[in-house]
XYZ file of N, CA and C in Angstrom:
252
model
N 54.399 67.717 -87.236
C 53.757 66.493 -86.456
C 54.679 65.843 -85.375
N 55.987 65.693 -85.722
C 56.910 65.263 -84.797
C 57.108 65.936 -83.796
N 56.949 67.297 -83.803
C 57.222 68.154 -82.608
C 56.123 68.116 -81.620
N 54.898 67.763 -82.283
C 53.571 67.644 -81.510
C 53.863 66.273 -80.841
N 54.064 65.349 -81.439
C 54.453 64.031 -80.815
C 55.330 63.900 -79.899
N 56.300 64.670 -80.084
C 57.586 64.779 -79.095
C 57.127 65.612 -77.721
N 56.068 66.157 -77.689
C 55.698 66.850 -76.834
C 54.403 66.067 -75.670
N 54.026 65.147 -76.532
C 52.847 64.420 -75.965
C 53.481 63.011 -75.215
N 52.782 62.692 -74.336
C 53.221 61.591 -73.551
C 52.460 60.176 -74.204
N 51.259 60.463 -74.820
C 50.280 59.388 -75.470
C 49.858 59.807 -76.645
N 49.647 58.741 -77.754
C 49.088 58.881 -78.723
C 48.595 57.659 -79.326
N 47.546 57.924 -80.024
C 46.721 56.866 -80.790
C 46.873 56.971 -82.329
N 47.177 55.931 -82.949
C 47.261 55.772 -84.599
C 46.219 54.964 -84.984
N 45.725 55.304 -85.897
C 44.992 54.432 -86.751
C 45.676 53.852 -88.014
N 45.741 52.469 -87.972
C 46.806 52.179 -88.877
C 46.002 51.164 -90.021
N 44.560 51.455 -90.013
C 43.993 50.737 -90.993
C 44.127 51.134 -92.196
N 44.434 52.134 -92.813
C 44.931 52.290 -94.210
C 46.225 53.022 -93.995
N 47.053 52.519 -95.238
C 48.349 52.610 -95.311
C 48.485 54.390 -95.519
N 49.476 54.848 -94.651
C 49.420 56.378 -95.028
C 51.111 56.881 -94.387
N 50.870 58.083 -94.625
C 52.294 58.822 -93.979
C 52.425 58.864 -92.689
N 52.076 57.742 -91.627
C 52.390 57.746 -90.209
C 53.401 56.951 -89.873
N 54.159 56.066 -90.752
C 55.335 55.607 -90.258
C 56.384 56.080 -89.607
N 56.571 57.223 -90.108
C 57.777 57.983 -89.417
C 57.478 58.335 -87.966
N 56.202 58.785 -87.870
C 55.751 59.290 -86.573
C 55.652 58.074 -85.381
N 55.136 56.957 -86.094
C 55.167 55.740 -85.294
C 56.556 55.212 -84.679
N 57.552 55.328 -85.835
C 58.733 55.088 -85.495
C 59.545 55.781 -84.204
N 58.719 56.936 -84.287
C 59.628 57.996 -83.404
C 58.936 57.833 -82.146
N 57.821 56.927 -81.711
C 57.214 56.651 -80.605
C 58.172 55.980 -79.523
N 58.875 55.063 -80.473
C 60.151 54.535 -79.332
C 61.025 55.007 -78.786
N 61.520 56.247 -79.928
C 62.572 57.434 -79.171
C 62.048 58.146 -78.362
N 60.618 58.581 -78.388
C 60.170 59.700 -77.438
C 59.357 58.884 -76.270
N 59.447 57.645 -76.181
C 58.972 56.801 -75.250
C 57.308 57.375 -74.940
N 56.835 57.256 -75.949
C 55.081 57.606 -75.969
C 54.447 56.469 -75.712
N 53.480 56.539 -74.784
C 52.253 55.413 -74.607
C 51.540 55.490 -75.699
N 51.540 54.302 -76.502
C 50.846 54.316 -77.750
C 49.695 53.371 -77.746
N 48.664 53.677 -78.656
C 47.574 52.624 -78.777
C 47.727 52.718 -80.498
N 47.697 51.412 -81.132
C 46.983 51.183 -82.473
C 46.105 50.796 -82.795
N 45.180 51.349 -83.271
C 43.818 50.696 -83.722
C 43.796 50.561 -85.230
N 43.209 49.431 -85.404
C 43.042 48.959 -86.753
C 41.561 48.215 -87.031
N 41.223 48.759 -88.193
C 39.808 48.116 -88.618
C 39.812 46.615 -88.904
N 39.240 45.621 -88.306
C 39.325 44.284 -88.360
C 39.458 43.722 -89.888
N 38.677 44.338 -90.447
C 38.472 44.067 -92.058
C 40.046 44.549 -92.788
N 40.736 45.393 -92.057
C 41.825 45.673 -92.718
C 43.158 45.264 -92.081
N 43.032 44.321 -91.568
C 43.969 43.686 -90.511
C 45.016 42.915 -91.392
N 44.633 42.616 -92.390
C 45.652 41.845 -93.423
C 46.583 42.561 -94.102
N 46.231 44.164 -94.143
C 47.353 45.137 -94.730
C 48.266 45.607 -93.869
N 48.456 45.218 -92.636
C 49.288 46.096 -92.006
C 50.763 45.553 -92.433
N 51.656 46.595 -92.321
C 53.082 46.494 -93.041
C 53.976 45.519 -92.057
N 55.092 45.221 -92.581
C 55.791 44.370 -91.672
C 56.662 45.182 -90.560
N 56.574 46.496 -90.915
C 57.141 47.400 -89.623
C 56.345 47.545 -88.742
N 54.890 47.467 -88.971
C 53.923 47.704 -87.766
C 53.650 46.042 -87.152
N 54.299 45.367 -87.510
C 54.116 43.943 -86.829
C 54.702 44.116 -85.460
N 55.929 44.981 -85.604
C 56.432 45.138 -84.340
C 55.560 45.541 -83.173
N 54.890 46.335 -83.504
C 53.755 46.925 -82.520
C 52.440 46.170 -82.485
N 52.563 44.877 -82.740
C 51.290 44.002 -82.866
C 50.381 43.937 -81.554
N 51.431 43.895 -80.381
C 50.926 43.584 -79.094
C 50.306 44.977 -78.456
N 50.452 46.213 -79.075
C 49.831 47.256 -78.755
C 48.918 47.540 -79.815
N 48.383 46.805 -80.828
C 47.209 47.112 -81.747
C 45.818 46.221 -81.304
N 45.029 47.313 -81.214
C 43.731 46.854 -80.989
C 42.752 46.724 -82.157
N 42.003 45.645 -82.495
C 41.190 45.925 -83.515
C 39.841 46.151 -83.417
N 39.053 46.703 -84.360
C 37.546 46.888 -83.882
C 36.972 46.684 -85.323
N 35.571 46.464 -85.064
C 34.754 46.211 -86.033
C 33.844 47.192 -86.347
N 33.320 48.280 -85.372
C 32.389 49.387 -85.737
C 32.926 50.541 -84.909
N 31.998 51.563 -84.975
C 32.436 52.920 -84.164
C 32.146 52.506 -82.720
N 31.177 51.812 -82.388
C 30.936 51.513 -80.727
C 32.225 50.525 -80.285
N 32.777 49.643 -80.912
C 33.707 49.007 -80.673
C 35.309 49.914 -80.257
N 35.214 50.657 -81.269
C 36.444 51.373 -81.398
C 36.408 52.446 -80.297
N 35.107 53.008 -80.049
C 34.909 53.866 -78.771
C 35.317 53.280 -77.449
N 35.085 52.150 -77.270
C 35.186 51.355 -76.042
C 36.690 51.147 -75.924
N 37.503 50.732 -77.252
C 38.834 50.442 -76.998
C 39.522 51.896 -76.692
N 39.222 52.706 -77.192
C 39.966 54.304 -76.982
C 39.409 54.716 -75.406
N 38.199 54.292 -74.789
C 38.153 54.677 -73.601
C 38.809 53.902 -72.629
N 39.131 52.545 -73.019
C 40.026 51.525 -71.979
C 41.336 52.057 -71.886
N 41.609 52.665 -73.231
C 43.165 53.103 -73.278
C 43.386 54.425 -72.485
N 42.465 55.257 -72.568
C 42.458 56.680 -71.873
C 42.286 56.188 -70.248
N 41.198 55.426 -69.918
C 41.075 54.860 -68.485
C 42.374 54.296 -67.775
N 43.060 53.822 -68.895
C 44.410 53.046 -68.234
C 45.383 54.403 -67.671
N 45.253 55.079 -68.731
C 46.500 56.298 -68.798
C 46.049 57.077 -67.266
N 44.700 57.209 -67.051
C 44.211 58.164 -65.798
C 44.405 57.246 -64.645
N 44.372 56.164 -64.527
C 44.584 55.334 -63.652
C 45.993 55.093 -62.887
N 47.051 55.201 -63.976
C 48.482 55.305 -64.092
C 48.888 56.553 -63.319
N 48.210 57.539 -63.907
C 48.417 59.187 -63.361
C 48.132 59.179 -61.811
N 47.007 58.678 -61.583
C 46.210 58.708 -60.234
C 46.962 58.188 -59.007
N 48.047 56.916 -59.378
C 48.685 55.914 -58.517
C 50.086 56.481 -58.307
């Protein structure tokens, strides 16, 4: 998964549940990956101290429609940067 991340310029991480994604998230700094972190609003109190560093890049969602809108906004921003 690190090779895939290294070859990508953009990534989306769901940090709602604790899992094995901390190493990959840490590497996004080294790889200069444009990232979006999403978190289910009801799980926002379970974010680890390490992920607090990425708080400004974290979008909280309440349901699937909310999540979809946030991901679409992120992708639109990427596309607008590419076109300019």
